[in-house]
């Protein structure tokens, strides 16, 4: 039987999950600051960016950039390119803009409040796309990935990162999450898969793939 204490804990957990998915207000701002300064989060994001092998002139996009840690790493590498980011949380747009203020002023970083369901225009084709712990929140992820594939140049790269946050998550949980991401990418028409693992607790999986030559069906 569910006790009052258990019910309160469950409601608190649901509120935290909602804030992680869509940070809002003071609590959302504080959560973004926590994510930005947690060493494991910083390590995970820097690692994911490094796997995409970003070149100085690349045009890159991050879906759900949060406090802007990976955006800063992209900007450090794409010194003559453009870094785009979308996030549906205005609190995170403000926080990431502040964190990347110099690159935003130089018009190298472009951060927008938008959702993966209604993508804005990014102009010319992109070279790379990153999404960290966000695909699980997307409605119809295969359709969303097909749309993202249309934005990539032929042989453009995509990296989907998952660090399972469910209670009791283990290495096996991460392996299953990676396979699910690869299955989604396969259905969306991506090819040349590679899976990398970062040894955190629980481990982080990054599934990399390429956009083959041709237009998505």
PDB file of C-alpha atoms in Angstrom:
ATOM      1  CA  UNK A   1       0.000   0.000   0.000  1.00  0.00           C
ATOM      2  CA  UNK A   2       1.275   3.456  -0.899  1.00  0.00           C
ATOM      3  CA  UNK A   3       2.077   5.614   2.127  1.00  0.00           C
ATOM      4  CA  UNK A   4       1.780   9.391   2.359  1.00  0.00           C
ATOM      5  CA  UNK A   5       5.585   9.668   2.472  1.00  0.00           C
ATOM      6  CA  UNK A   6       5.986   7.571  -0.652  1.00  0.00           C
ATOM      7  CA  UNK A   7       3.365   9.650  -2.464  1.00  0.00           C
ATOM      8  CA  UNK A   8       5.158  12.883  -1.557  1.00  0.00           C
ATOM      9  CA  UNK A   9       8.464  11.494  -2.782  1.00  0.00           C
ATOM     10  CA  UNK A  10       6.897  10.415  -6.058  1.00  0.00           C
ATOM     11  CA  UNK A  11       5.338  13.845  -6.612  1.00  0.00           C
ATOM     12  CA  UNK A  12       8.675  15.514  -5.846  1.00  0.00           C
ATOM     13  CA  UNK A  13      10.425  13.201  -8.305  1.00  0.00           C
ATOM     14  CA  UNK A  14       7.861  13.987 -11.011  1.00  0.00           C
ATOM     15  CA  UNK A  15       8.405  17.713 -10.440  1.00  0.00           C
ATOM     16  CA  UNK A  16      12.157  17.268 -10.797  1.00  0.00           C
ATOM     17  CA  UNK A  17      11.707  15.267 -14.013  1.00  0.00           C
ATOM     18  CA  UNK A  18       9.454  18.006 -15.420  1.00  0.00           C
ATOM     19  CA  UNK A  19      12.042  20.649 -14.539  1.00  0.00           C
ATOM     20  CA  UNK A  20      14.840  18.612 -16.141  1.00  0.00           C
ATOM     21  CA  UNK A  21      12.745  18.258 -19.292  1.00  0.00           C
ATOM     22  CA  UNK A  22      11.570  21.878 -19.373  1.00  0.00           C
ATOM     23  CA  UNK A  23      13.358  24.101 -16.814  1.00  0.00           C
ATOM     24  CA  UNK A  24      11.259  27.080 -15.741  1.00  0.00           C
ATOM     25  CA  UNK A  25      11.505  29.927 -13.277  1.00  0.00           C
ATOM     26  CA  UNK A  26      13.870  30.087 -10.344  1.00  0.00           C
ATOM     27  CA  UNK A  27      13.905  26.311  -9.858  1.00  0.00           C
ATOM     28  CA  UNK A  28      14.695  25.758 -13.543  1.00  0.00           C
ATOM     29  CA  UNK A  29      17.495  28.335 -13.405  1.00  0.00           C
ATOM     30  CA  UNK A  30      18.985  26.655 -10.326  1.00  0.00           C
ATOM     31  CA  UNK A  31      18.758  23.249 -11.972  1.00  0.00           C
ATOM     32  CA  UNK A  32      20.577  24.592 -15.038  1.00  0.00           C
ATOM     33  CA  UNK A  33      23.342  25.953 -12.817  1.00  0.00           C
ATOM     34  CA  UNK A  34      23.608  22.582 -11.088  1.00  0.00           C
ATOM     35  CA  UNK A  35      23.877  20.757 -14.427  1.00  0.00           C
ATOM     36  CA  UNK A  36      26.445  23.265 -15.678  1.00  0.00           C
ATOM     37  CA  UNK A  37      28.760  22.805 -12.698  1.00  0.00           C
ATOM     38  CA  UNK A  38      28.401  19.074 -12.097  1.00  0.00           C
ATOM     39  CA  UNK A  39      31.770  17.563 -13.225  1.00  0.00           C
ATOM     40  CA  UNK A  40      30.158  14.459 -14.748  1.00  0.00           C
ATOM     41  CA  UNK A  41      27.837  16.578 -16.909  1.00  0.00           C
ATOM     42  CA  UNK A  42      30.698  18.740 -18.134  1.00  0.00           C
ATOM     43  CA  UNK A  43      32.784  15.677 -18.899  1.00  0.00           C
ATOM     44  CA  UNK A  44      29.893  13.981 -20.724  1.00  0.00           C
ATOM     45  CA  UNK A  45      29.192  16.988 -22.927  1.00  0.00           C
ATOM     46  CA  UNK A  46      32.831  17.684 -23.798  1.00  0.00           C
ATOM     47  CA  UNK A  47      33.312  14.009 -24.629  1.00  0.00           C
ATOM     48  CA  UNK A  48      30.274  13.956 -26.921  1.00  0.00           C
ATOM     49  CA  UNK A  49      31.456  17.034 -28.817  1.00  0.00           C
ATOM     50  CA  UNK A  50      34.935  15.531 -29.250  1.00  0.00           C
ATOM     51  CA  UNK A  51      33.449  12.438 -30.926  1.00  0.00           C
ATOM     52  CA  UNK A  52      31.911  14.576 -33.677  1.00  0.00           C
ATOM     53  CA  UNK A  53      35.372  15.708 -34.843  1.00  0.00           C
ATOM     54  CA  UNK A  54      34.242  19.311 -35.373  1.00  0.00           C
ATOM     55  CA  UNK A  55      36.363  21.320 -37.818  1.00  0.00           C
ATOM     56  CA  UNK A  56      36.992  25.088 -37.672  1.00  0.00           C
ATOM     57  CA  UNK A  57      34.549  25.924 -40.501  1.00  0.00           C
ATOM     58  CA  UNK A  58      31.771  23.499 -39.495  1.00  0.00           C
ATOM     59  CA  UNK A  59      28.130  24.435 -39.036  1.00  0.00           C
ATOM     60  CA  UNK A  60      26.763  22.504 -36.067  1.00  0.00           C
ATOM     61  CA  UNK A  61      23.478  22.220 -34.185  1.00  0.00           C
ATOM     62  CA  UNK A  62      22.621  21.060 -30.670  1.00  0.00           C
ATOM     63  CA  UNK A  63      19.067  20.031 -29.827  1.00  0.00           C
ATOM     64  CA  UNK A  64      18.239  20.809 -26.186  1.00  0.00           C
ATOM     65  CA  UNK A  65      21.420  22.637 -25.180  1.00  0.00           C
ATOM     66  CA  UNK A  66      20.459  23.273 -21.530  1.00  0.00           C
ATOM     67  CA  UNK A  67      22.954  25.567 -19.799  1.00  0.00           C
ATOM     68  CA  UNK A  68      25.175  25.657 -22.904  1.00  0.00           C
ATOM     69  CA  UNK A  69      28.180  23.519 -21.933  1.00  0.00           C
ATOM     70  CA  UNK A  70      28.398  21.640 -25.244  1.00  0.00           C
ATOM     71  CA  UNK A  71      27.634  24.870 -27.123  1.00  0.00           C
ATOM     72  CA  UNK A  72      30.751  26.436 -25.581  1.00  0.00           C
ATOM     73  CA  UNK A  73      32.834  23.425 -26.610  1.00  0.00           C
ATOM     74  CA  UNK A  74      31.465  23.602 -30.157  1.00  0.00           C
ATOM     75  CA  UNK A  75      32.298  27.318 -30.320  1.00  0.00           C
ATOM     76  CA  UNK A  76      35.833  26.607 -29.150  1.00  0.00           C
ATOM     77  CA  UNK A  77      36.318  24.211 -32.068  1.00  0.00           C
ATOM     78  CA  UNK A  78      34.265  25.801 -34.874  1.00  0.00           C
ATOM     79  CA  UNK A  79      36.192  29.065 -34.758  1.00  0.00           C
ATOM     80  CA  UNK A  80      35.275  30.087 -38.331  1.00  0.00           C
ATOM     81  CA  UNK A  81      31.951  28.267 -38.517  1.00  0.00           C
ATOM     82  CA  UNK A  82      28.540  28.648 -36.906  1.00  0.00           C
ATOM     83  CA  UNK A  83      27.060  26.988 -33.845  1.00  0.00           C
ATOM     84  CA  UNK A  84      23.275  26.761 -33.619  1.00  0.00           C
ATOM     85  CA  UNK A  85      21.246  25.626 -30.654  1.00  0.00           C
ATOM     86  CA  UNK A  86      17.565  25.170 -29.913  1.00  0.00           C
ATOM     87  CA  UNK A  87      15.935  24.582 -26.550  1.00  0.00           C
ATOM     88  CA  UNK A  88      12.283  24.893 -25.562  1.00  0.00           C
ATOM     89  CA  UNK A  89      13.162  26.445 -22.195  1.00  0.00           C
ATOM     90  CA  UNK A  90      13.531  30.216 -22.139  1.00  0.00           C
ATOM     91  CA  UNK A  91      15.425  29.887 -18.845  1.00  0.00           C
ATOM     92  CA  UNK A  92      18.058  27.753 -20.581  1.00  0.00           C
ATOM     93  CA  UNK A  93      18.242  30.098 -23.570  1.00  0.00           C
ATOM     94  CA  UNK A  94      19.066  32.952 -21.197  1.00  0.00           C
ATOM     95  CA  UNK A  95      21.569  30.918 -19.217  1.00  0.00           C
ATOM     96  CA  UNK A  96      23.358  29.500 -22.277  1.00  0.00           C
ATOM     97  CA  UNK A  97      23.432  32.944 -23.913  1.00  0.00           C
ATOM     98  CA  UNK A  98      25.128  34.386 -20.847  1.00  0.00           C
ATOM     99  CA  UNK A  99      27.615  31.500 -20.750  1.00  0.00           C
ATOM    100  CA  UNK A 100      28.486  32.017 -24.441  1.00  0.00           C
ATOM    101  CA  UNK A 101      28.088  35.788 -24.548  1.00  0.00           C
ATOM    102  CA  UNK A 102      31.285  36.599 -26.462  1.00  0.00           C
ATOM    103  CA  UNK A 103      30.578  34.067 -29.221  1.00  0.00           C
ATOM    104  CA  UNK A 104      26.954  35.238 -29.428  1.00  0.00           C
ATOM    105  CA  UNK A 105      28.109  38.855 -29.844  1.00  0.00           C
ATOM    106  CA  UNK A 106      30.508  37.715 -32.571  1.00  0.00           C
ATOM    107  CA  UNK A 107      27.585  36.055 -34.383  1.00  0.00           C
ATOM    108  CA  UNK A 108      29.262  32.650 -34.229  1.00  0.00           C
ATOM    109  CA  UNK A 109      26.742  31.179 -31.781  1.00  0.00           C
ATOM    110  CA  UNK A 110      23.003  31.422 -32.457  1.00  0.00           C
ATOM    111  CA  UNK A 111      20.670  30.226 -29.682  1.00  0.00           C
ATOM    112  CA  UNK A 112      16.908  30.052 -30.143  1.00  0.00           C
ATOM    113  CA  UNK A 113      13.882  29.042 -28.148  1.00  0.00           C
ATOM    114  CA  UNK A 114      12.348  26.349 -30.358  1.00  0.00           C
ATOM    115  CA  UNK A 115      11.369  22.707 -30.275  1.00  0.00           C
ATOM    116  CA  UNK A 116      12.499  19.762 -32.359  1.00  0.00           C
ATOM    117  CA  UNK A 117       8.892  19.496 -33.567  1.00  0.00           C
ATOM    118  CA  UNK A 118       9.057  22.937 -35.226  1.00  0.00           C
ATOM    119  CA  UNK A 119      12.623  23.436 -36.379  1.00  0.00           C
ATOM    120  CA  UNK A 120      13.649  26.919 -37.503  1.00  0.00           C
ATOM    121  CA  UNK A 121      15.728  27.545 -40.609  1.00  0.00           C
ATOM    122  CA  UNK A 122      19.492  27.252 -40.240  1.00  0.00           C
ATOM    123  CA  UNK A 123      20.370  28.379 -43.767  1.00  0.00           C
ATOM    124  CA  UNK A 124      22.997  26.224 -45.447  1.00  0.00           C
ATOM    125  CA  UNK A 125      23.307  22.474 -44.712  1.00  0.00           C
ATOM    126  CA  UNK A 126      24.746  21.471 -41.350  1.00  0.00           C
ATOM    127  CA  UNK A 127      27.894  19.415 -40.803  1.00  0.00           C
ATOM    128  CA  UNK A 128      26.991  17.917 -37.425  1.00  0.00           C
ATOM    129  CA  UNK A 129      24.089  17.560 -34.993  1.00  0.00           C
ATOM    130  CA  UNK A 130      24.157  16.637 -31.291  1.00  0.00           C
ATOM    131  CA  UNK A 131      21.389  15.650 -28.873  1.00  0.00           C
ATOM    132  CA  UNK A 132      22.217  14.681 -25.284  1.00  0.00           C
ATOM    133  CA  UNK A 133      19.599  12.876 -23.177  1.00  0.00           C
ATOM    134  CA  UNK A 134      16.723  14.427 -25.127  1.00  0.00           C
ATOM    135  CA  UNK A 135      15.549  11.933 -27.784  1.00  0.00           C
ATOM    136  CA  UNK A 136      13.404  10.109 -25.229  1.00  0.00           C
ATOM    137  CA  UNK A 137      11.255  13.242 -24.875  1.00  0.00           C
ATOM    138  CA  UNK A 138      10.662  13.700 -28.626  1.00  0.00           C
ATOM    139  CA  UNK A 139       7.248  12.869 -30.098  1.00  0.00           C
ATOM    140  CA  UNK A 140       7.661  10.444 -33.023  1.00  0.00           C
ATOM    141  CA  UNK A 141      11.489  10.407 -32.833  1.00  0.00           C
ATOM    142  CA  UNK A 142      11.928   8.677 -36.215  1.00  0.00           C
ATOM    143  CA  UNK A 143      10.057  11.503 -37.949  1.00  0.00           C
ATOM    144  CA  UNK A 144      12.126  14.065 -36.052  1.00  0.00           C
ATOM    145  CA  UNK A 145      15.366  12.305 -37.058  1.00  0.00           C
ATOM    146  CA  UNK A 146      14.292  12.252 -40.702  1.00  0.00           C
ATOM    147  CA  UNK A 147      13.764  16.011 -40.522  1.00  0.00           C
ATOM    148  CA  UNK A 148      17.194  16.465 -38.954  1.00  0.00           C
ATOM    149  CA  UNK A 149      18.725  14.292 -41.656  1.00  0.00           C
ATOM    150  CA  UNK A 150      17.319  16.692 -44.269  1.00  0.00           C
ATOM    151  CA  UNK A 151      19.300  19.485 -42.600  1.00  0.00           C
ATOM    152  CA  UNK A 152      22.614  17.628 -42.860  1.00  0.00           C
ATOM    153  CA  UNK A 153      24.931  17.681 -45.827  1.00  0.00           C
ATOM    154  CA  UNK A 154      25.771  14.303 -47.391  1.00  0.00           C
ATOM    155  CA  UNK A 155      28.129  12.489 -44.977  1.00  0.00           C
ATOM    156  CA  UNK A 156      27.099  14.922 -42.216  1.00  0.00           C
ATOM    157  CA  UNK A 157      27.389  13.477 -38.711  1.00  0.00           C
ATOM    158  CA  UNK A 158      24.879  13.035 -35.916  1.00  0.00           C
ATOM    159  CA  UNK A 159      25.526  12.004 -32.312  1.00  0.00           C
ATOM    160  CA  UNK A 160      22.781  10.867 -29.945  1.00  0.00           C
ATOM    161  CA  UNK A 161      23.870  10.541 -26.328  1.00  0.00           C
ATOM    162  CA  UNK A 162      22.137   8.643 -23.539  1.00  0.00           C
ATOM    163  CA  UNK A 163      23.019   8.338 -19.879  1.00  0.00           C
ATOM    164  CA  UNK A 164      20.058   6.453 -18.359  1.00  0.00           C
ATOM    165  CA  UNK A 165      18.640   8.168 -15.272  1.00  0.00           C
ATOM    166  CA  UNK A 166      16.099   5.550 -14.214  1.00  0.00           C
ATOM    167  CA  UNK A 167      16.536   4.110 -10.691  1.00  0.00           C
ATOM    168  CA  UNK A 168      18.975   1.189 -10.662  1.00  0.00           C
ATOM    169  CA  UNK A 169      20.423   1.942 -14.108  1.00  0.00           C
ATOM    170  CA  UNK A 170      23.427  -0.234 -14.974  1.00  0.00           C
ATOM    171  CA  UNK A 171      25.757  -0.911 -17.894  1.00  0.00           C
ATOM    172  CA  UNK A 172      23.075  -3.191 -19.349  1.00  0.00           C
ATOM    173  CA  UNK A 173      20.596  -0.305 -19.229  1.00  0.00           C
ATOM    174  CA  UNK A 174      23.053   1.820 -21.201  1.00  0.00           C
ATOM    175  CA  UNK A 175      23.610  -0.945 -23.759  1.00  0.00           C
ATOM    176  CA  UNK A 176      19.863  -1.233 -24.320  1.00  0.00           C
ATOM    177  CA  UNK A 177      19.510   2.529 -24.639  1.00  0.00           C
ATOM    178  CA  UNK A 178      22.270   2.614 -27.262  1.00  0.00           C
ATOM    179  CA  UNK A 179      20.563  -0.117 -29.276  1.00  0.00           C
ATOM    180  CA  UNK A 180      17.270   1.753 -29.155  1.00  0.00           C
ATOM    181  CA  UNK A 181      18.954   4.914 -30.457  1.00  0.00           C
ATOM    182  CA  UNK A 182      20.671   2.977 -33.256  1.00  0.00           C
ATOM    183  CA  UNK A 183      17.335   1.416 -34.235  1.00  0.00           C
ATOM    184  CA  UNK A 184      15.756   4.882 -34.466  1.00  0.00           C
ATOM    185  CA  UNK A 185      18.612   6.185 -36.586  1.00  0.00           C
ATOM    186  CA  UNK A 186      18.390   3.162 -38.883  1.00  0.00           C
ATOM    187  CA  UNK A 187      14.664   3.745 -39.425  1.00  0.00           C
ATOM    188  CA  UNK A 188      15.403   7.401 -40.218  1.00  0.00           C
ATOM    189  CA  UNK A 189      17.879   6.397 -42.950  1.00  0.00           C
ATOM    190  CA  UNK A 190      21.234   7.048 -41.281  1.00  0.00           C
ATOM    191  CA  UNK A 191      24.206   4.741 -41.891  1.00  0.00           C
ATOM    192  CA  UNK A 192      27.809   4.049 -40.759  1.00  0.00           C
ATOM    193  CA  UNK A 193      27.069   3.563 -37.070  1.00  0.00           C
ATOM    194  CA  UNK A 194      29.552   3.697 -34.237  1.00  0.00           C
ATOM    195  CA  UNK A 195      28.891   3.379 -30.524  1.00  0.00           C
ATOM    196  CA  UNK A 196      31.237   4.849 -27.929  1.00  0.00           C
ATOM    197  CA  UNK A 197      30.984   4.519 -24.135  1.00  0.00           C
ATOM    198  CA  UNK A 198      32.082   6.881 -21.382  1.00  0.00           C
ATOM    199  CA  UNK A 199      32.718   5.199 -18.022  1.00  0.00           C
ATOM    200  CA  UNK A 200      30.552   7.178 -15.653  1.00  0.00           C
ATOM    201  CA  UNK A 201      27.931   5.837 -13.229  1.00  0.00           C
ATOM    202  CA  UNK A 202      25.889   4.720 -15.050  1.00  0.00           C
ATOM    203  CA  UNK A 203      27.937   4.579 -18.276  1.00  0.00           C
ATOM    204  CA  UNK A 204      27.139   7.011 -21.096  1.00  0.00           C
ATOM    205  CA  UNK A 205      26.527   5.778 -24.637  1.00  0.00           C
ATOM    206  CA  UNK A 206      27.050   7.915 -27.736  1.00  0.00           C
ATOM    207  CA  UNK A 207      25.635   6.553 -30.993  1.00  0.00           C
ATOM    208  CA  UNK A 208      27.199   8.213 -34.038  1.00  0.00           C
ATOM    209  CA  UNK A 209      25.914   7.935 -37.582  1.00  0.00           C
ATOM    210  CA  UNK A 210      26.182   9.616 -40.990  1.00  0.00           C
ATOM    211  CA  UNK A 211      23.760  10.973 -43.517  1.00  0.00           C
ATOM    212  CA  UNK A 212      24.241   8.985 -46.724  1.00  0.00           C
ATOM    213  CA  UNK A 213      24.131  10.749 -50.089  1.00  0.00           C
ATOM    214  CA  UNK A 214      20.554  11.319 -51.184  1.00  0.00           C
ATOM    215  CA  UNK A 215      17.329  12.863 -49.930  1.00  0.00           C
ATOM    216  CA  UNK A 216      15.457  11.243 -47.042  1.00  0.00           C
ATOM    217  CA  UNK A 217      12.264   9.508 -48.103  1.00  0.00           C
TER     218      UNK A 217
END
